[in-house]
XYZ file of N, CA and C in Angstrom:
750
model
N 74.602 61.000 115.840
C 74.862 62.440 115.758
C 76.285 62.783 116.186
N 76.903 61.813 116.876
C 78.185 61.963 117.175
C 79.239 62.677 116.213
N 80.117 63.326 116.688
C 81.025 63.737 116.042
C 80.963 65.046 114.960
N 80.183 64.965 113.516
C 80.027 66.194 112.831
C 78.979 66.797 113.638
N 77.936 66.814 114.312
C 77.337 67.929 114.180
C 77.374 68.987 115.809
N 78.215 68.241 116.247
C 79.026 68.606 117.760
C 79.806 69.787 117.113
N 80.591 69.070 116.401
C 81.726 69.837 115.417
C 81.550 71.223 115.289
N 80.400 70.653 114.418
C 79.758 71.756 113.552
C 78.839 73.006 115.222
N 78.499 72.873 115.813
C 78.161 73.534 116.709
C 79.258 74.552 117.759
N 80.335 73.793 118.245
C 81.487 73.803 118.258
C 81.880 74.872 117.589
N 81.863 74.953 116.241
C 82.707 75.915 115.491
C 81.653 77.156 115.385
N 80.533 76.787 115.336
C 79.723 78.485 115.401
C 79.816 78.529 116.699
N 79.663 78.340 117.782
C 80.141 78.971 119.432
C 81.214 79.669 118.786
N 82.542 79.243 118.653
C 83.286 79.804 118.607
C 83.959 81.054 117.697
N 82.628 80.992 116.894
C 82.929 82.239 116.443
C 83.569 82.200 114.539
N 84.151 80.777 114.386
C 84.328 80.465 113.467
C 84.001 80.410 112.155
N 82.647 80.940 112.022
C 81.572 81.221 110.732
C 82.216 81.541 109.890
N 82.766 83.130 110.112
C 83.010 84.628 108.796
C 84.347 84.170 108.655
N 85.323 82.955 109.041
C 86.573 82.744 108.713
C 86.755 81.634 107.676
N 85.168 80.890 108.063
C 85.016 80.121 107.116
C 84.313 80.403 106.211
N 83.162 80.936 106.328
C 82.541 81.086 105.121
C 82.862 81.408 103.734
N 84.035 82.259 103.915
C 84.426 82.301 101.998
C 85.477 80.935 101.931
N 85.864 80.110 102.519
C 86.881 78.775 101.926
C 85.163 78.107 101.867
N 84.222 78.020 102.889
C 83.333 77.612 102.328
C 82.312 77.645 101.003
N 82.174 78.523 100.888
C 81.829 78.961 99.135
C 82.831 78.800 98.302
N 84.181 78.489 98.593
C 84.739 77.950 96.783
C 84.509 76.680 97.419
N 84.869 75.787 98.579
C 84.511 74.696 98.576
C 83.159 73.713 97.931
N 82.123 74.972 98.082
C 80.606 74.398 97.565
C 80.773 74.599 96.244
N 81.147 75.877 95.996
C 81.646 76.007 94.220
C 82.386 74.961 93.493
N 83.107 74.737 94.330
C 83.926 73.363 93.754
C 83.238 72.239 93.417
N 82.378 71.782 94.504
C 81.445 71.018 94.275
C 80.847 70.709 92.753
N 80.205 72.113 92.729
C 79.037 71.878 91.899
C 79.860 72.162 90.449
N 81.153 72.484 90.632
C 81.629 72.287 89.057
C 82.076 71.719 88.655
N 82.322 70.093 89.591
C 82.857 68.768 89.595
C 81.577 67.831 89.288
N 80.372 67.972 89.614
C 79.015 67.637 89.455
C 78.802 68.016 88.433
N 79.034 68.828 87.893
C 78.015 69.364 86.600
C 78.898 69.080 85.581
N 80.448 68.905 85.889
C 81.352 68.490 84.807
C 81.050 66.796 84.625
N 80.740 66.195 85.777
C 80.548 64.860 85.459
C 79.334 64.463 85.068
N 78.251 65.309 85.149
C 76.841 64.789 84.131
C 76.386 65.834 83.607
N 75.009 66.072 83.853
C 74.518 67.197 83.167
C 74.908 68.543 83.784
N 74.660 69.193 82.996
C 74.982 70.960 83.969
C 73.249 71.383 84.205
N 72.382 70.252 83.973
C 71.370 71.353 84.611
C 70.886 70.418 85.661
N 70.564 70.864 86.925
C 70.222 70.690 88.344
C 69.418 69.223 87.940
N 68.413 69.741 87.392
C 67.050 68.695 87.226
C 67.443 67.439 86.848
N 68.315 66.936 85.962
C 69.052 66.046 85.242
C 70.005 65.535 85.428
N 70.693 65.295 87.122
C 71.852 65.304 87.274
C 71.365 65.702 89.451
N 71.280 64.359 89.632
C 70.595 64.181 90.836
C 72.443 65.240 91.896
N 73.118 64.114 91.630
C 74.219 64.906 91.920
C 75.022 66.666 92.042
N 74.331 67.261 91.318
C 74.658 68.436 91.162
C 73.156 69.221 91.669
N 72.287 68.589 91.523
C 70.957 69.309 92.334
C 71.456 69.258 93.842
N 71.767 68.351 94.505
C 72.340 68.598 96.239
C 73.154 69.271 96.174
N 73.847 69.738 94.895
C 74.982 70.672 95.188
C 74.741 71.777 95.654
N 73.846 72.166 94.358
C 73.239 73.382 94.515
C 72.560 73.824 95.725
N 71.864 72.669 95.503
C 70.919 72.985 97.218
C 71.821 72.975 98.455
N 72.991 72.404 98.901
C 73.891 72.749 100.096
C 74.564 73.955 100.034
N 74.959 74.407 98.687
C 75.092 75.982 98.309
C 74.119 76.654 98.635
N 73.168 76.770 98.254
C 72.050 77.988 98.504
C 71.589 77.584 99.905
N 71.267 76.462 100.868
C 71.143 76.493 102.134
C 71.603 77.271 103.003
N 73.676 77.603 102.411
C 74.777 78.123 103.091
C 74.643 79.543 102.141
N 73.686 80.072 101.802
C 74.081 81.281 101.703
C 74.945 81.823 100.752
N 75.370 80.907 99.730
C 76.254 81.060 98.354
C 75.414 81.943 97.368
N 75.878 82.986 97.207
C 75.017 83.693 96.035
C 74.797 83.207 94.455
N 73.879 83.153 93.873
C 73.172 82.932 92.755
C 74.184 83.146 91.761
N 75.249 84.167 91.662
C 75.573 84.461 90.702
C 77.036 83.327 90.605
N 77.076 83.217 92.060
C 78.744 82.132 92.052
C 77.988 80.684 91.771
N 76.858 80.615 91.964
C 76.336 78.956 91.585
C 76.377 78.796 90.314
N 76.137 79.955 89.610
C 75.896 80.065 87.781
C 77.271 80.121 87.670
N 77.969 80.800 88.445
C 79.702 80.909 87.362
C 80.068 78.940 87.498
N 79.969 78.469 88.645
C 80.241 77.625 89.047
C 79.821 76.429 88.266
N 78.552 76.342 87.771
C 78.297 75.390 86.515
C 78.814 76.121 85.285
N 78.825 77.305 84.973
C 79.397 77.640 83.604
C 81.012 77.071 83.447
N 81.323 77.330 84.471
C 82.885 76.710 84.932
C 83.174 75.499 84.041
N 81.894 74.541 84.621
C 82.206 72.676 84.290
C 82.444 72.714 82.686
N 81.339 73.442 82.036
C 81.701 73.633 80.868
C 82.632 74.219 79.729
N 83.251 75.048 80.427
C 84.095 75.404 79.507
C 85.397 74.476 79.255
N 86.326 74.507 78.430
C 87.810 73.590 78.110
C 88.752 74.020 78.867
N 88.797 74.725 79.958
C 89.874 75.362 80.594
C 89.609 75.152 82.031
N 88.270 73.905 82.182
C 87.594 73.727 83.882
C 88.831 72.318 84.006
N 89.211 73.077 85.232
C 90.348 71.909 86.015
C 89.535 70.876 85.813
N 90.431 70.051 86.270
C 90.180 68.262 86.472
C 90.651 68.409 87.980
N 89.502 67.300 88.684
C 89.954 67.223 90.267
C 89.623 65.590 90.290
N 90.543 65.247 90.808
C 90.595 63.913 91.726
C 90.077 63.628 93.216
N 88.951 63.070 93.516
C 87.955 63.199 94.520
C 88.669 61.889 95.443
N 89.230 62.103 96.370
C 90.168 61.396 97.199
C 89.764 61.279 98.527
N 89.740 59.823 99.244
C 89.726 60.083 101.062
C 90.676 59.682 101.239
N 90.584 60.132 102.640
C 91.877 59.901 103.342
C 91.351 59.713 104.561
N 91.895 58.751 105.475
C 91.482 58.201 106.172
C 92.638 57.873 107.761
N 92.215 58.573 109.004
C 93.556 58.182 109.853
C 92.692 58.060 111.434
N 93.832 58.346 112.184
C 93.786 58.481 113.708
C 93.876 59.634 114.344
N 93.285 60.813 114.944
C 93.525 62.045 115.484
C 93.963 61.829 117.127
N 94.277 62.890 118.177
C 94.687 62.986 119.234
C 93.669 61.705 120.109
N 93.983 61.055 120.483
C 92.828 59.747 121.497
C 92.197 59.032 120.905
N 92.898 58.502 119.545
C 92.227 57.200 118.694
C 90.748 57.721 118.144
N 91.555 59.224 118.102
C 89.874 59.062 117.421
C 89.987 59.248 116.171
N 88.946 58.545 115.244
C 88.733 57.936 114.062
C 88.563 59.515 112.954
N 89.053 59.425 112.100
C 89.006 60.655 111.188
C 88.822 60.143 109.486
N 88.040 61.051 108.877
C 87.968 60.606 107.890
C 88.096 62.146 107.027
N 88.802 62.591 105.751
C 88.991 64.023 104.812
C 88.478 63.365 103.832
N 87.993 63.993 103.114
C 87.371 63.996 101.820
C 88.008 65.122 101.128
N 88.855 64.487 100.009
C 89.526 66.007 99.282
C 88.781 66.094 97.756
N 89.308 66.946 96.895
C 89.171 67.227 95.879
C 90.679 67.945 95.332
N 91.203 67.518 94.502
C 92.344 68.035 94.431
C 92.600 68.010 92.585
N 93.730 68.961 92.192
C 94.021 68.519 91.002
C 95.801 68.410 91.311
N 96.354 67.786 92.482
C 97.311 67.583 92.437
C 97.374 66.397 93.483
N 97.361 65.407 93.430
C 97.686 64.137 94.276
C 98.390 64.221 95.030
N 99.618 64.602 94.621
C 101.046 64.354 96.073
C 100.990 65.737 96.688
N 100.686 66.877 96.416
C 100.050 68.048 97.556
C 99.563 67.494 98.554
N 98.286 67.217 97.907
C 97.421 66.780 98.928
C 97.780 65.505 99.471
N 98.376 64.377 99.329
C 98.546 63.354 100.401
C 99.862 63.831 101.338
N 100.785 65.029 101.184
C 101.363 65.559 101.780
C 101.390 66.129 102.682
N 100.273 67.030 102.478
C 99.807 68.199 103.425
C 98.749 67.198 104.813
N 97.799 66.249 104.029
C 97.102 65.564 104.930
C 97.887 64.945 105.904
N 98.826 64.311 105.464
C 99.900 63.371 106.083
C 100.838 64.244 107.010
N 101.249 65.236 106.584
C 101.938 66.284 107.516
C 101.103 67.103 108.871
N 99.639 66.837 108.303
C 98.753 67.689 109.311
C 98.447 66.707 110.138
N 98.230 65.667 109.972
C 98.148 64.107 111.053
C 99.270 64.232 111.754
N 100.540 64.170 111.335
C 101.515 64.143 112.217
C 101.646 65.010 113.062
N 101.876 66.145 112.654
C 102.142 67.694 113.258
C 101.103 67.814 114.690
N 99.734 67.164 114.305
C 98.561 67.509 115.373
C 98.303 66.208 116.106
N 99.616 65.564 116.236
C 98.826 64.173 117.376
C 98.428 62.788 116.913
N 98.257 62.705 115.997
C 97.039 61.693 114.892
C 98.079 61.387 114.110
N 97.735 60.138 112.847
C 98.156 59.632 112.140
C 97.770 59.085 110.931
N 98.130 59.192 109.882
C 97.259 58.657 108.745
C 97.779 57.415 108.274
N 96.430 56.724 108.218
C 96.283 55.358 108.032
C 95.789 55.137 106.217
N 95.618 53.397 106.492
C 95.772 53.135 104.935
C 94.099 53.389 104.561
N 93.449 53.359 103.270
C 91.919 53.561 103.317
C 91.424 52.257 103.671
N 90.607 52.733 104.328
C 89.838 51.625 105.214
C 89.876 51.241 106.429
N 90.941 51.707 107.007
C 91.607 51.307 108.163
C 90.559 52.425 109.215
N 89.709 53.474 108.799
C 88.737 53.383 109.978
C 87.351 53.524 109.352
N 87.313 53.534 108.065
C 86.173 53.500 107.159
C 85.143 52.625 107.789
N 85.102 51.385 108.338
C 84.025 50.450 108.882
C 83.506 51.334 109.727
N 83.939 51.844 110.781
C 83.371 53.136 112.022
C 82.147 53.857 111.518
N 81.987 54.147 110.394
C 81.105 55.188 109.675
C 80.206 53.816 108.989
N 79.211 54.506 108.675
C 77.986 54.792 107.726
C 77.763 55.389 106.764
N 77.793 55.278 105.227
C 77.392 56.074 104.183
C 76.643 56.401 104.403
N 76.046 57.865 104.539
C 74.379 58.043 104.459
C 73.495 59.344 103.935
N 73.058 59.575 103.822
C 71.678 60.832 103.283
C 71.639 61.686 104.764
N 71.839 62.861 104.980
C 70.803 63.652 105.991
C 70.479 64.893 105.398
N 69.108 65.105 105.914
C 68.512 65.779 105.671
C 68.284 66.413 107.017
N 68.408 68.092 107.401
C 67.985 68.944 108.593
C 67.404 69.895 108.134
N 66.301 69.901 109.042
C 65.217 70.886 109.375
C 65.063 71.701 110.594
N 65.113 73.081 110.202
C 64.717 73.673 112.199
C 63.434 72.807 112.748
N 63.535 73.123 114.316
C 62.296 72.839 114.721
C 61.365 72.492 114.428
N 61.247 74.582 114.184
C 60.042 74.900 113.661
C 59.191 74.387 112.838
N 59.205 73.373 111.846
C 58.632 72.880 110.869
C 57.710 72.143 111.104
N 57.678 72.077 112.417
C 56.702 70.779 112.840
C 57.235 69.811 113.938
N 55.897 69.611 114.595
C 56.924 68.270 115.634
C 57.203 67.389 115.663
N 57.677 66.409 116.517
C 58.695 64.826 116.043
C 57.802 64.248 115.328
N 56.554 64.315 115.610
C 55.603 63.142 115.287
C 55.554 63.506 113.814
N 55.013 64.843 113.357
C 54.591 65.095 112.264
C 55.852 64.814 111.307
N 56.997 65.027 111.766
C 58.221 65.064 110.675
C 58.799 63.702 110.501
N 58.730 63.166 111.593
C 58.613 61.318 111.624
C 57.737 60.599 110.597
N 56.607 61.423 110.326
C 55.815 61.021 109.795
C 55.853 61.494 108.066
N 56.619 61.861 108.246
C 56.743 62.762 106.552
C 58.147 61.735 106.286
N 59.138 61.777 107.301
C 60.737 61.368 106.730
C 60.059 59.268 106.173
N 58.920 58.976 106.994
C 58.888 57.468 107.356
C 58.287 57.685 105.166
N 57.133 58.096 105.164
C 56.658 58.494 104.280
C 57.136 58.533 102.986
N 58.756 59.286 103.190
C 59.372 59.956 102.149
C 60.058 58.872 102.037
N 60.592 57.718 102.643
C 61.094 56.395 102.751
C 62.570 56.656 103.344
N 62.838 57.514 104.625
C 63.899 57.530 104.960
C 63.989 56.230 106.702
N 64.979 56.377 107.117
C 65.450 55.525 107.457
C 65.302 55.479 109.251
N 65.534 57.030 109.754
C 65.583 57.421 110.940
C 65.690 59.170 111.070
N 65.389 59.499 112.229
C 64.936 61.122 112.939
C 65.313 60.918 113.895
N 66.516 61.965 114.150
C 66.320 62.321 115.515
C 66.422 63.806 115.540
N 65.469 64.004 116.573
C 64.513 65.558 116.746
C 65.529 65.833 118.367
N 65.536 67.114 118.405
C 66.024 67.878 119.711
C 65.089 69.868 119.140
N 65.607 69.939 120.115
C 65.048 71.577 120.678
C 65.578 72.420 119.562
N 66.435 72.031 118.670
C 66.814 73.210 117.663
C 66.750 72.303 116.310
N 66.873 71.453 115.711
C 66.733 70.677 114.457
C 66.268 69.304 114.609
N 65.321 68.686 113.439
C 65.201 67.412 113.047
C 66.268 67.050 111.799
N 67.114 66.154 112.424
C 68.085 65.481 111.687
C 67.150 64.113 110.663
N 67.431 63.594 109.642
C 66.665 62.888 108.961
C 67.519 61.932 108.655
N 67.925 60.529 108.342
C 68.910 59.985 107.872
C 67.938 58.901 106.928
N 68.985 58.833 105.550
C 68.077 57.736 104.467
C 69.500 56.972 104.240
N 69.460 56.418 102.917
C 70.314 55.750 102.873
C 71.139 56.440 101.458
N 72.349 56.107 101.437
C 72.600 57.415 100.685
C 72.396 57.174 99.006
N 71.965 56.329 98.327
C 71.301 55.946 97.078
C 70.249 56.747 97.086
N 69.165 56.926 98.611
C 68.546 57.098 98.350
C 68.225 59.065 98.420
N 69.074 59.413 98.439
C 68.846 61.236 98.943
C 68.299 61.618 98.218
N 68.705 62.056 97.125
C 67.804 62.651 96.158
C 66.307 62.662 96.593
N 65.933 60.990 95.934
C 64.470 60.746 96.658
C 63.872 61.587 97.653
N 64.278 61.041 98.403
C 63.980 61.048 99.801
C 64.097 62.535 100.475
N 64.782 63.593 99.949
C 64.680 64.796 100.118
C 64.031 65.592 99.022
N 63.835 65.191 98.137
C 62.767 66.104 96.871
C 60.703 65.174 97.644
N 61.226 64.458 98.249
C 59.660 63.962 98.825
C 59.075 64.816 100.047
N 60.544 64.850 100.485
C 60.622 65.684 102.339
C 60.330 67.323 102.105
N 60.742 67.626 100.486
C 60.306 69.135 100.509
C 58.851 69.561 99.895
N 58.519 68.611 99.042
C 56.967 68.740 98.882
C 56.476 68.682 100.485
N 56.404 67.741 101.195
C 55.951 68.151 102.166
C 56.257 69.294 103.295
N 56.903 69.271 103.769
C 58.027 70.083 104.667
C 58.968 71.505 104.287
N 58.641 71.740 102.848
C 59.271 72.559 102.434
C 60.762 72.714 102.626
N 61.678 73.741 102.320
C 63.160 73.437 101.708
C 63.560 73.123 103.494
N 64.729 72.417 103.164
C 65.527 71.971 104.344
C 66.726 73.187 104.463
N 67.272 72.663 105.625
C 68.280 73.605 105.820
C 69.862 73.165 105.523
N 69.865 71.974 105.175
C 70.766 71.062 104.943
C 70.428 70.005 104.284
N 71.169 69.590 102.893
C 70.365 68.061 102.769
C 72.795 67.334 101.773
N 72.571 66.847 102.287
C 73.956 66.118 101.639
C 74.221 64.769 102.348
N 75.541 63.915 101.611
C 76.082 63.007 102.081
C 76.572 62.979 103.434
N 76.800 61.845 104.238
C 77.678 62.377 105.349
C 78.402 61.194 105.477
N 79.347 60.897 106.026
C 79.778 59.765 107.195
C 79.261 59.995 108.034
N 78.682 59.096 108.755
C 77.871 58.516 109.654
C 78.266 58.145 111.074
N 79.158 58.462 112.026
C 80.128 57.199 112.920
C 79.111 56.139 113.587
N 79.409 54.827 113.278
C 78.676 53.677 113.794
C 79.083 53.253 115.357
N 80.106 53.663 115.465
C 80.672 53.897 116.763
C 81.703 55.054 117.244
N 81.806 55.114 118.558
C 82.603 56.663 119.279
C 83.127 56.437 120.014
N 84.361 57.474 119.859
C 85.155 57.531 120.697
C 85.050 58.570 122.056
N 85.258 58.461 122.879
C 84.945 59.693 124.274
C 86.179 60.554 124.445
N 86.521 61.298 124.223
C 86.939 62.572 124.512
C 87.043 63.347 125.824
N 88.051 63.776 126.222
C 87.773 64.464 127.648
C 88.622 66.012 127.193
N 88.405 66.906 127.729
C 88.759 68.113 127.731
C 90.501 68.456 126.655
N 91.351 67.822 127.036
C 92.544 67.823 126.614
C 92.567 67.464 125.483
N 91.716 65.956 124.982
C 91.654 65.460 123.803
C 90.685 66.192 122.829
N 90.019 66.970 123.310
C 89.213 67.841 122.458
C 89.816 68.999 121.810
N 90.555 69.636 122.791
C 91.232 70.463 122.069
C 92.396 70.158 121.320
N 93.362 69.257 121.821
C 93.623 68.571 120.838
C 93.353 68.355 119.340
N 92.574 67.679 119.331
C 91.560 67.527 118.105
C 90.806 67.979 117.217
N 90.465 69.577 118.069
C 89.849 70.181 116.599
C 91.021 71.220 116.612
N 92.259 70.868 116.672
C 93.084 71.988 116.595
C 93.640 71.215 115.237
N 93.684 69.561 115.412
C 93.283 68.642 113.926
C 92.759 68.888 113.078
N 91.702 69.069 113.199
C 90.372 68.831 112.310
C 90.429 70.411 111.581
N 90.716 71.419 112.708
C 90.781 72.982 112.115
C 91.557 73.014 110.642
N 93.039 72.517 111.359
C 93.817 72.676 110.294
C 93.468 72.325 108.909
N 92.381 70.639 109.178
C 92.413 70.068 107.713
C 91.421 70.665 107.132
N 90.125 71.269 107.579
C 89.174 71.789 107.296
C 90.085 73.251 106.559
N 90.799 73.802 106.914
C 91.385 75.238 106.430
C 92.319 74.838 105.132
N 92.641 74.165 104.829
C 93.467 73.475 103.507
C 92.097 73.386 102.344
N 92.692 74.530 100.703
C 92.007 74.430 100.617
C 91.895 73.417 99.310
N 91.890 72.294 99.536
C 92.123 71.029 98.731
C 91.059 70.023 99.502
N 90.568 70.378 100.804
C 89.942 69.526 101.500
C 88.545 69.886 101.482
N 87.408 69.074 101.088
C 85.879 69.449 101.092
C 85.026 69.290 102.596
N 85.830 67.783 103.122
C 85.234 67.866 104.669
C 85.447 66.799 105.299
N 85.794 66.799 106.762
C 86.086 66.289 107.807
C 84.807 65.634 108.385
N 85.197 64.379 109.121
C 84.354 63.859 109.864
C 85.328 62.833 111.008
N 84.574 63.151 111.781
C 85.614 62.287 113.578
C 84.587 61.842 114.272
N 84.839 60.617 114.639
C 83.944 59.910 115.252
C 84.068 59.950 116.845
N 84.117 61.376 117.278
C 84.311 61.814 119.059
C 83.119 61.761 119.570
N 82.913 61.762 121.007
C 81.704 61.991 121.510
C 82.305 62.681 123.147
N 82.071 63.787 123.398
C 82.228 64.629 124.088
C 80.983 64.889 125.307
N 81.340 64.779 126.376
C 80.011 65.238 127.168
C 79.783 66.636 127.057
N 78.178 66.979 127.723
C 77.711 68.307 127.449
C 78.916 69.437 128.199
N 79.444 69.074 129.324
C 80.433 69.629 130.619
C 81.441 70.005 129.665
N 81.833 69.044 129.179
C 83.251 69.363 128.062
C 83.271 70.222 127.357
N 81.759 69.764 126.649
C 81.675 70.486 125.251
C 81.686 72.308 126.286
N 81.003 72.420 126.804
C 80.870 73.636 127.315
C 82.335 74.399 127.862
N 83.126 73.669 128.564
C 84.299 73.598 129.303
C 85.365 74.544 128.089
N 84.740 73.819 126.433
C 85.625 74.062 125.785
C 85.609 75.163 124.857
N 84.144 75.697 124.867
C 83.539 76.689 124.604
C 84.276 77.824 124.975
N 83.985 77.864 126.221
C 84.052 78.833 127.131
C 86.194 79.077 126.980
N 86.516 77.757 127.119
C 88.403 78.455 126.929
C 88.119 78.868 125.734
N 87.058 79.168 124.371
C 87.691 79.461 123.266
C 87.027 80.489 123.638
């Protein structure tokens, strides 16, 4: 759980939602008109562009931008994007990984490369922290849906891989061939998730102390706000003291 979903908690404390949420909706838009340009444009037929949709409508993307958004793929005038990582070092060796989408190459290895430098960190060659991570499937559910046992018992079922349950979500992890699957099984039972997409995974972490945190998502802010970039992942691990410590200065 290290790293994104700290992140991701992190940034709603702070208030960060309504600043993101519209780069977040062309970001998901983007998505799904890069998906639907590369197979089918309808959900059902095109395993790829069904998670699209579904991480769109999880986040609250309205119906009518999901439809412009596949009508998009189709027409002769839908950009071409080049689906790119990038891969470096942020403030305290900690491991970073961007995922862009771009229709301009040297922008974007510019801007990434300038935002590594500028914030502490450094960008490295691909691969150079890629082993750190895990390809993988997650799937999240509130709580509410049921308890460890029962949802353990649905994810084992649905043929996923691992759960880990806390006081506000069951996290689900499969393998990432297998998502689709493994989350169209999890919603017959369990009904819709609240999240279901790819992630990097970190297989190992780095520790963080107060300085290096802020530091770091003052990193991660920047690349997340570029809007050529789909999403960040850092392999930090922060204690609860910190995380709070850092809350509270924001």
């Amino acid at each position: 759980m290290a790293g994104h979903s700290k992140w991701a908690n992190i940034q709603h404390r702070k208030g960060r939602q309504d600043k993101l949420r519209s780069k977040l909706f062309s970001k998901l838009a983007k998505e799904i008109t890069v998906a639907a340009k590369m197979g089918d444009p309808d959900p059902e037929k095109n395993p790829r562009l069904r998670l699209a949709v579904k991480e769109a409508k999880s986040s609250s993307v309205p119906k009518d931008v999901i439809e412009r958004a596949i009508k998009k793929s189709q027409g002769g005038d839908a950009e071409n994007y080049d689906e790119i990582r990038y891969e470096g070092y942020g403030p305290g060796g900690v491991a970073v990984i961007v995922e862009t989408m771009t229709d301009n190459r040297n922008r974007t290895a510019s801007t990434v490369r300038s935002t590594f430098s500028k914030n502490g960190g450094n960008l490295g060659e691909t691969g150079s922290v890629g082993f750190m991570f895990d390809r993988m499937g997650e799937v999240i559910y509130p709580a509410a849906v049921g308890d460890a046992d029962t949802v353990m018992m649905a994810a084992i079922e649905a043929g996923a891989d691992d759960v880990q349950s806390d006081d506000e979500n069951h996290v689900i992890y499969c393998a990432d061939t297998d998502l689709n699957e493994v989350s169209t099984a999890l919603e017959a039972e369990l009904g819709e998730s609240e999240s279901t997409k790819l992630i990097w995974k970190p297989n190992m972490t780095t520790d963080v102390d107060l300085d290096g945190l802020t530091k770091l998502m003052k990193l991660l802010d920047t690349l997340e706000e570029d809007d050529d970039v789909q999403r960040v992942t850092a392999n930090f691990e922060a204690s609860d003291e910190v995380m709070a410590a850092f809350s509270e200065a924001g």
